[in-house]
XYZ file of C-alpha atoms in Angstrom:
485
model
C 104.297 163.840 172.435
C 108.110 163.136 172.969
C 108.633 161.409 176.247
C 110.706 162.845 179.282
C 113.758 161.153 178.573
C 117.204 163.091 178.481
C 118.369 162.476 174.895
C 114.694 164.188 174.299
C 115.218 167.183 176.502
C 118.877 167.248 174.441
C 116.732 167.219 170.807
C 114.211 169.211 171.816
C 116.145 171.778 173.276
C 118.446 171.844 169.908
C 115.596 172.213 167.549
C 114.104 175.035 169.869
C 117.030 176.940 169.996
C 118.048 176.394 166.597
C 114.631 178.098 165.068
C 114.337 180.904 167.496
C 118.110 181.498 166.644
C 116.254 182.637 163.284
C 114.722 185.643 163.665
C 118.503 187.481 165.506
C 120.919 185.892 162.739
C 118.417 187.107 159.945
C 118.520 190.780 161.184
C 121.757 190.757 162.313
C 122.675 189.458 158.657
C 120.475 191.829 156.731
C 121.953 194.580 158.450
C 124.990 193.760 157.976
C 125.295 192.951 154.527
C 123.969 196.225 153.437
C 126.115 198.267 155.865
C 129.574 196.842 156.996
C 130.055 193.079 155.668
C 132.614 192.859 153.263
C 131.556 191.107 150.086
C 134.442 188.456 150.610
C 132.404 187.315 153.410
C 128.696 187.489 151.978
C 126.883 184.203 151.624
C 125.530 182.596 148.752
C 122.605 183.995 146.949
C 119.993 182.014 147.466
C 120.864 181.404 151.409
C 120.837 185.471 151.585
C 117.600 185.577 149.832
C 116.147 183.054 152.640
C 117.892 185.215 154.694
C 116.327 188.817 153.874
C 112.806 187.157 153.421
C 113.415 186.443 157.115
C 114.288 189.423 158.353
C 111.282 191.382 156.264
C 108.961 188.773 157.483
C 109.709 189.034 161.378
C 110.009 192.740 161.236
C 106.753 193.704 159.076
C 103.976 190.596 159.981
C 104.843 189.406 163.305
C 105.802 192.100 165.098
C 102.823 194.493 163.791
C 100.827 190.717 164.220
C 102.291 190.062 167.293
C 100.650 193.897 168.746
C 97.654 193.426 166.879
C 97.000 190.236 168.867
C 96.876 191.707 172.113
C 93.837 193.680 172.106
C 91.481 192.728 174.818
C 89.215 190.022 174.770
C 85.570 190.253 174.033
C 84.221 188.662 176.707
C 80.484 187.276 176.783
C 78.300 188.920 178.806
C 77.694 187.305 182.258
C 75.180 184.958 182.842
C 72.285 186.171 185.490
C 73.406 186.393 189.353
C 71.527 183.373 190.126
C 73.417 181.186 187.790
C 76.686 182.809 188.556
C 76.040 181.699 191.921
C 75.314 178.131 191.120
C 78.214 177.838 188.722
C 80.478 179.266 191.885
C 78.697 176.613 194.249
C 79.023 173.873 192.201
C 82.966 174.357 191.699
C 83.598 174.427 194.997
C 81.468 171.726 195.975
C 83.112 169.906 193.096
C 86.589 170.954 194.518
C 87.797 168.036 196.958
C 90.754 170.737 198.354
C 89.938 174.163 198.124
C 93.387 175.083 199.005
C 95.013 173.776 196.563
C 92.296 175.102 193.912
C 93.011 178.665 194.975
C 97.004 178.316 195.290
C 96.752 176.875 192.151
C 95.162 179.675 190.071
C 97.677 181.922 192.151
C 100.801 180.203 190.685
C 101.380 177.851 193.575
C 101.483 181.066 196.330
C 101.097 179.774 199.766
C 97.252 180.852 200.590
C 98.168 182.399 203.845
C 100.184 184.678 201.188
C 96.844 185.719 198.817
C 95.058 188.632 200.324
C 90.961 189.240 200.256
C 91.342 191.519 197.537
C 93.236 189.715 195.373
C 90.680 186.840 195.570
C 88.290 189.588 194.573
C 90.094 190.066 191.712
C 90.431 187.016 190.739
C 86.774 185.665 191.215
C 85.965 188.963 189.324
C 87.535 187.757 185.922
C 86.430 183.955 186.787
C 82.420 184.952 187.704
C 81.627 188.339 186.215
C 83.647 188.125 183.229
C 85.632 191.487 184.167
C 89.169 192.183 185.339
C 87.476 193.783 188.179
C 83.967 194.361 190.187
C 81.692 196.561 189.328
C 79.380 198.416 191.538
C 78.104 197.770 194.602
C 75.949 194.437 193.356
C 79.061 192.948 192.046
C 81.306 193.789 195.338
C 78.290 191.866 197.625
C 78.330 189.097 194.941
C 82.117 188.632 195.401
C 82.024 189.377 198.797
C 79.822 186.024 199.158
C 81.819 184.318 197.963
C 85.035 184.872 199.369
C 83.333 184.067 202.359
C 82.195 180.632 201.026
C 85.767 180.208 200.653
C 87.140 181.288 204.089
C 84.290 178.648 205.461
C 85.747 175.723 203.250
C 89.109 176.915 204.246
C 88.600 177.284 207.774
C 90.467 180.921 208.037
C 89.363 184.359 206.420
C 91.932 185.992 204.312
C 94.166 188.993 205.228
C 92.487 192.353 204.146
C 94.564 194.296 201.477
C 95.893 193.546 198.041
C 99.280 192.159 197.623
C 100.545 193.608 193.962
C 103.198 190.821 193.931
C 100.591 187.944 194.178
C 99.530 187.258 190.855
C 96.353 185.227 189.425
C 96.337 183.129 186.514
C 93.225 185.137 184.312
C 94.644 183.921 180.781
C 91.821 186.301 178.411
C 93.452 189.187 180.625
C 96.917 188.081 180.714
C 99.669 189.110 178.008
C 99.586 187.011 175.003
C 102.789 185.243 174.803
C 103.743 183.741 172.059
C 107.508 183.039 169.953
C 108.305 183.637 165.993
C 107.878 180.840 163.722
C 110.096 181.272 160.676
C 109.143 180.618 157.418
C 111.477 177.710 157.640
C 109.010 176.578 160.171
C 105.957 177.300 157.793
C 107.440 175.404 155.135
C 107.805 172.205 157.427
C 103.975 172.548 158.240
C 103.447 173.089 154.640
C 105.223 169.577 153.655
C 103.390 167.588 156.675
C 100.037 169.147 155.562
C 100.632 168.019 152.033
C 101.665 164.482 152.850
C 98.658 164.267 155.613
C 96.076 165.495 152.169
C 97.943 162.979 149.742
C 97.341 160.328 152.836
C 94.072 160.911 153.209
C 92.688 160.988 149.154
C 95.068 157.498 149.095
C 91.917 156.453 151.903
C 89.476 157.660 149.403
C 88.272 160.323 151.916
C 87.331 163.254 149.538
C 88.012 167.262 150.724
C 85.933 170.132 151.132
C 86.970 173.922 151.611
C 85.684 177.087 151.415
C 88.477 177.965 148.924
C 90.630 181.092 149.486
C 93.611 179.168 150.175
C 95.628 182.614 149.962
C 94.033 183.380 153.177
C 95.927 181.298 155.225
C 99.637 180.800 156.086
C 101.077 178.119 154.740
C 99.008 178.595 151.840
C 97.283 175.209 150.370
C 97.486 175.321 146.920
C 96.740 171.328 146.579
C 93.336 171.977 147.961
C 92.414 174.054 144.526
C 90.364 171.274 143.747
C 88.811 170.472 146.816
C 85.091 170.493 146.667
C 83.487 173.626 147.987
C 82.231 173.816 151.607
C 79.104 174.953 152.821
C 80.794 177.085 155.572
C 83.243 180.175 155.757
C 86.190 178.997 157.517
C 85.958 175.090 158.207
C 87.400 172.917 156.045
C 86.668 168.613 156.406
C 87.522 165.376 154.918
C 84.241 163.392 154.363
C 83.501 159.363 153.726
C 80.578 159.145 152.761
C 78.007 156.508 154.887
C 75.834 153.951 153.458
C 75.745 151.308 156.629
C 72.101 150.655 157.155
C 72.595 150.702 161.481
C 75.408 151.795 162.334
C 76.153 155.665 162.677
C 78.271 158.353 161.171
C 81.459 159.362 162.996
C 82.397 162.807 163.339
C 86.071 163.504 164.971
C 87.357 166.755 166.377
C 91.452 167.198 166.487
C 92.810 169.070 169.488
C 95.911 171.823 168.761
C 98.829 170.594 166.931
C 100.326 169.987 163.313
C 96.736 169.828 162.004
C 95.212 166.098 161.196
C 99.145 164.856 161.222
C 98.913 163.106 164.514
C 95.772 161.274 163.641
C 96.471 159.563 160.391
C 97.109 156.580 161.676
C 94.146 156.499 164.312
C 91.356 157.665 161.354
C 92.599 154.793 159.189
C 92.173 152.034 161.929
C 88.495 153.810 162.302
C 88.050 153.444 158.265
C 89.320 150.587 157.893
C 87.251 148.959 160.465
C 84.170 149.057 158.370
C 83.918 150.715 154.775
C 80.525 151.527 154.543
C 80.755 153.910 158.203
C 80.712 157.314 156.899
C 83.652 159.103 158.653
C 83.672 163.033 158.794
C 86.840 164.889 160.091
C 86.915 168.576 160.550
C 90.570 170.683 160.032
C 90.349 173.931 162.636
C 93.046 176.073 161.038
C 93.142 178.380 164.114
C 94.403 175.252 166.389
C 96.790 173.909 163.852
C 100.384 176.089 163.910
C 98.719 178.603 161.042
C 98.264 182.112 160.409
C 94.750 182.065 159.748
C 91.120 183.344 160.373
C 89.798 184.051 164.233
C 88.998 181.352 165.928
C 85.402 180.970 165.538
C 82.798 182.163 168.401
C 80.641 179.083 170.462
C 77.715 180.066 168.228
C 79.241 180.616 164.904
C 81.403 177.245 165.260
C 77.620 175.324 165.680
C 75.910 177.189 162.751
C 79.071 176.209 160.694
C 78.665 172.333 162.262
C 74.978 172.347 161.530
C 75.468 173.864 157.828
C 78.033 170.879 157.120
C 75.655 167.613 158.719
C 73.071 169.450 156.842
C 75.440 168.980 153.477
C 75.901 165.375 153.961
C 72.170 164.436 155.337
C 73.788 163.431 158.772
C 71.017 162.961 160.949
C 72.599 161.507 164.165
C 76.434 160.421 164.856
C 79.320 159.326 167.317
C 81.250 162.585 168.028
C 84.817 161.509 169.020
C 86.945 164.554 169.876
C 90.661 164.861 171.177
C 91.978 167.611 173.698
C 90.838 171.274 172.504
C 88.148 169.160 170.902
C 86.462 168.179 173.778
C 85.754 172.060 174.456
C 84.029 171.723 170.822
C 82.111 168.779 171.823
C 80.852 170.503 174.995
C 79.496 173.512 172.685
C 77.813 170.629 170.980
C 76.129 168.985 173.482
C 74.856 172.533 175.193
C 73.158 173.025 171.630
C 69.211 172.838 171.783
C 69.402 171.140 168.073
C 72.559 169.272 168.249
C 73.177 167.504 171.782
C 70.097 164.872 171.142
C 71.946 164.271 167.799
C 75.184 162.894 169.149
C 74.246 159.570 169.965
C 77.360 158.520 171.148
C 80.225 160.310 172.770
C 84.270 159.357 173.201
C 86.357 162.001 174.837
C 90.209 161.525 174.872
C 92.024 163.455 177.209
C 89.745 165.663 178.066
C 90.387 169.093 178.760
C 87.168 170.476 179.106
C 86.060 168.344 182.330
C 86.773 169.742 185.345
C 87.595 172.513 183.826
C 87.480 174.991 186.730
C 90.381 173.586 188.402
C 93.688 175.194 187.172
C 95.748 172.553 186.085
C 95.018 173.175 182.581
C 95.446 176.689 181.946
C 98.362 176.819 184.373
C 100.229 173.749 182.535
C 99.313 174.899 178.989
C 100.232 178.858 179.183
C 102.159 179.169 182.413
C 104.353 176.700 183.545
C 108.261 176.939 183.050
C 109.205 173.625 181.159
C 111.383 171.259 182.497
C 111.418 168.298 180.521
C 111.133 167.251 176.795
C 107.456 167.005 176.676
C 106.895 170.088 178.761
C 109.065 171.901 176.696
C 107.230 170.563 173.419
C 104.304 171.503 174.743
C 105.008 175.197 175.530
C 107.114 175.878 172.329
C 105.255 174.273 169.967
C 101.978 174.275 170.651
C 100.994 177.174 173.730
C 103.652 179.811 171.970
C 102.338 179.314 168.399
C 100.802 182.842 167.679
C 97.393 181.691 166.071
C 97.278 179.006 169.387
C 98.306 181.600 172.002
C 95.920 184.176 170.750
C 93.075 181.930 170.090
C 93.777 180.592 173.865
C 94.404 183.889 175.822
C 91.609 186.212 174.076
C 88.933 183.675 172.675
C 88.791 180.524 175.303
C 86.119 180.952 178.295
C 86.246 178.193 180.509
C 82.678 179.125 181.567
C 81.433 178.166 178.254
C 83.800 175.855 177.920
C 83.304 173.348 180.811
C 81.777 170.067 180.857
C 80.073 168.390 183.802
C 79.155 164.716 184.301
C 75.857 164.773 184.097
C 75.898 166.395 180.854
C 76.942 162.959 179.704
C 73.871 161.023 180.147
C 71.596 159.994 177.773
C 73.965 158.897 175.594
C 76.800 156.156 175.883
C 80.002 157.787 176.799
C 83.586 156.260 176.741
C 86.469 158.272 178.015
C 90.057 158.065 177.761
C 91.719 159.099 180.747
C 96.401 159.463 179.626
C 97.384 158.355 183.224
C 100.747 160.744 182.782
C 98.754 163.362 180.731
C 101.066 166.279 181.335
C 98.067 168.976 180.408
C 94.555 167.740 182.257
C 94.638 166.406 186.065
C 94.365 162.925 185.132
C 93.702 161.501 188.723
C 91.123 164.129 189.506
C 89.572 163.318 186.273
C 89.420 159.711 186.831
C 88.099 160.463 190.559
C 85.763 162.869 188.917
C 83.804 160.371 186.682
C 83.824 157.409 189.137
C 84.114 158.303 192.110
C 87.156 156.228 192.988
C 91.016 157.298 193.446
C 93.283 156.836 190.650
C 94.263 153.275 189.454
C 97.946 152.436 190.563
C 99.008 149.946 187.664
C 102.023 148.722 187.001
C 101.343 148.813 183.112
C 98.332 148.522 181.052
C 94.578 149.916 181.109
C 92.118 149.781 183.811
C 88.371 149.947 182.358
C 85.602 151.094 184.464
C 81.901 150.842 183.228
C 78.588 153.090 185.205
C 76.110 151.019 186.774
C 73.906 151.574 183.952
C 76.548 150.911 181.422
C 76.774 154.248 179.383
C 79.365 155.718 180.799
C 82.671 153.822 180.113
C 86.055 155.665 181.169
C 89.268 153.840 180.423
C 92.693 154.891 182.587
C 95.919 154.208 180.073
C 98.930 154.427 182.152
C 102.143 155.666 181.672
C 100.624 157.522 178.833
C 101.183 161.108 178.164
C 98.891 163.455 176.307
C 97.900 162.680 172.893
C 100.657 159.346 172.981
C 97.397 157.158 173.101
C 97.516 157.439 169.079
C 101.180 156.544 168.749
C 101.152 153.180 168.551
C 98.467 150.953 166.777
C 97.994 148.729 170.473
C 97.448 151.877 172.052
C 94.977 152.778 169.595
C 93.114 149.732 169.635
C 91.534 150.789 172.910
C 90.165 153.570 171.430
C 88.946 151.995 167.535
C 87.537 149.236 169.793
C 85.409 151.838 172.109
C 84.709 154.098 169.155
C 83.057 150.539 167.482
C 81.316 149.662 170.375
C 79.584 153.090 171.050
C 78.839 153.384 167.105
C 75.961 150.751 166.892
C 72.501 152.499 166.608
């Protein structure tokens, strides 16, 4: 993650506007050449070919893709009343300013400015898992709790519907996303070649479920991959012969695919050669044209189907950002939660997940500064990421709590200037004390019973904690410490 710096903003702003100045000059171009451009002033061949290809490519897959995309999600059916009510309960109990919560998911309006019916509305989508209430159940459900909220607020809202005060409902909201050229495709193409060539030079062997075709960039070099036992999820595996220690399993967050982690899985690998180390690739999450994301249920038959393949009996899950949403559909599996062990979350976005700092900074915010902008360009605009956030991402499902955490030994890595998660909530979340207010360094706080580590790294933004081998160190060294049996 580039930092805020202005020279960044300058770069970042150059390559963004340079590859969405693509998809115009292509079409303008093709047009012209075949209507009024003189052939004095025609450009070389093979530039015009790149040119054309272009042109066809953003006018016959993305746009038709782009529609295609926006069909309404399939939400899951709503849980019963009485746990719809607890889940509402325990948010607000778990919200220290309710205020705040609610202007928040309204796009920062003032909440003297949000009218009773446009809370209905939005508890509707967050509760019931419908754009709006149903019958007359539903409208005494909601009608509870809007009244919860106008006791923790102190003030009952103004009756009416205000069409100009929108709610942040991101499976009901438009799908944006931006082009990415073929140029683009090629780039992820080169990184994903150098990441496989990186990883078979750390003797990790690869498995797919062949069908390369299917996705875009295509992966040719993964013809010879060994065949996995699932559908869609391709891994790199190590195998494990340590006679105490256990397995690790990592799950990457969105980005350039297992780019950004190189560095980190090789400090794990290298730490001890006989650890087995097993690293799924989520095509969906990693700038691709590629298969749906997968559903809560299918994603932990295709999990289970893989240990199964490798005899992996228990493990340390360590999971990054989107990851940490896989991780909590692990550990609410029947069959798989009392098989993780050990658990290491780096900045996670699943906890407190109710709050709307997430989906608000991922899909919605207007980007300021380098890293803002990298964010929403690169990652929350990428088609395959937008889609797979906006139609198949239900924070209800999705969210973990604290005590979900015990019975294990936890560490978690808190990015003190994480520009994504509400790192001081977090932090105030898990220990119950206000964020640390270092100069420079980490703060490490351990549970009274000792399984629940969390670790505060400030000045660090999202995902940054892998940049640098000292700032991975903190996590290798709690990743070694949770892995003993």
């Amino acid at each position: 993650m580039l930092n805020r710096s202005l020279p960044e903003l300058l770069f970042i702003r150059t390559c963004i506007t340079s590859l969405r100045s693509i998809p115009p000059l292509s079409t303008l171009y093709t047009l012209s050449r075949f209507t009024i451009l003189p052939s004095n002033l025609r450009l070389p061949i093979a530039l015009e070919v790149y040119l054309f290809s272009e042109a066809l490519f953003f006018t016959v897959v993305y746009i038709p893709r782009k529609l295609i995309l926006q069909k309404p999600a399939q939400h899951p059916p709503p849980s019963p009343r009485s746990g719809r009510q607890a889940l509402f309960e325990k948010c607000i109990d778990e919200t220290p300013d309710v205020g705040a919560y609610l202007s928040g998911w309204f796009h920062g309006a003032a909440v003297k400015t949000i009218k009773r019916e446009n809370v209905r509305e939005f508890l509707s989508w967050a509760f019931l898992n419908r754009p709006r209430g149903g019958g007359a159940e539903e409208f005494a459900e909601l009608e509870e709790y809007i009244c919860l909220l106008e006791n923790r607020l102190g003030g009952g809202f103004e009756k009416g519907y205000d069409r100009e005060v929108k709610c942040v409902r991101p499976t009901v909201d438009e799908v944006v996303m931006e082009y990415r050229s073929l140029l683009w495709y090629f780039i992820v193409y080169i990184v994903d070649l150098a990441t496989f060539i990186r990883f078979r030079l750390h003797s990790f062997s690869h498995f797919a479920p062949g069908a390369w075709l299917r996705i875009l960039p295509p992966r040719p070099h993964t013809t010879f991959s060994s065949l996995s036992p699932t559908r869609h999820i391709s891994y790199w595996q190590r195998p494990h012969n340590h006679p105490t220690k256990l397995p690790i399993v990592f799950l990457h967050g969105i980005g350039i695919g297992l780019h950004p982690y190189i560095s980190f899985l090789h400090d794990l690998a290298d730490l001890d050669p006989t650890v087995g180390i097993l690293v799924l690739e989520l095509m969906p999450m990693s700038f691709r044209l590629s298969h749906t994301p997968l559903s809560r249920s299918a994603f932990t038959e295709e999990f289970t189907a893989i240990l199964t393949q490798h005899d992996i009996q228990n493990l340390v899950l360590i999971s990054h950002s989107y990851g940490t949403v896989l991780s909590t559909w692990l550990l609410h599996s029947e069959h798989l939660s009392p098989r993780i062990s050990s658990l290491v979350l780096i900045d996670p976005v699943a906890i407190l997940l109710h709050h709307p700092s997430v989906a608000y900074n991922f899909v919605h915010r207007a980007p300021s500064t380098a890293n803002e902008w990298q964010l929403q360009y690169f990652a929350s605009r990428d088609p395959d990421v937008a889609h797979s956030v906006s139609r198949h991402f239900f924070w209800a499902e999705n969210i973990l709590w604290k005590e979900e955490l015990t019975g294990r030994k936890v560490g978690v890595v808190i990015s003190g200037s994480d520009l994504i998660a509400d790192a001081p909530e977090c932090w105030r979340y898990l220990t119950g004390r206000d964020a640390p207010k270092s100069e420079s360094g980490n703060v490490v706080w351990t549970g009274e019973t000792g399984d629940l580590t969390v670790i505060w790294c400030e000045g660090v933004d999202h995902a940054q904690v892998f940049d640098t081998q000292a700032r991975r160190r903190v996590v290798v060294a709690l990743a070694e410490f949770l892995g003993d049996e």
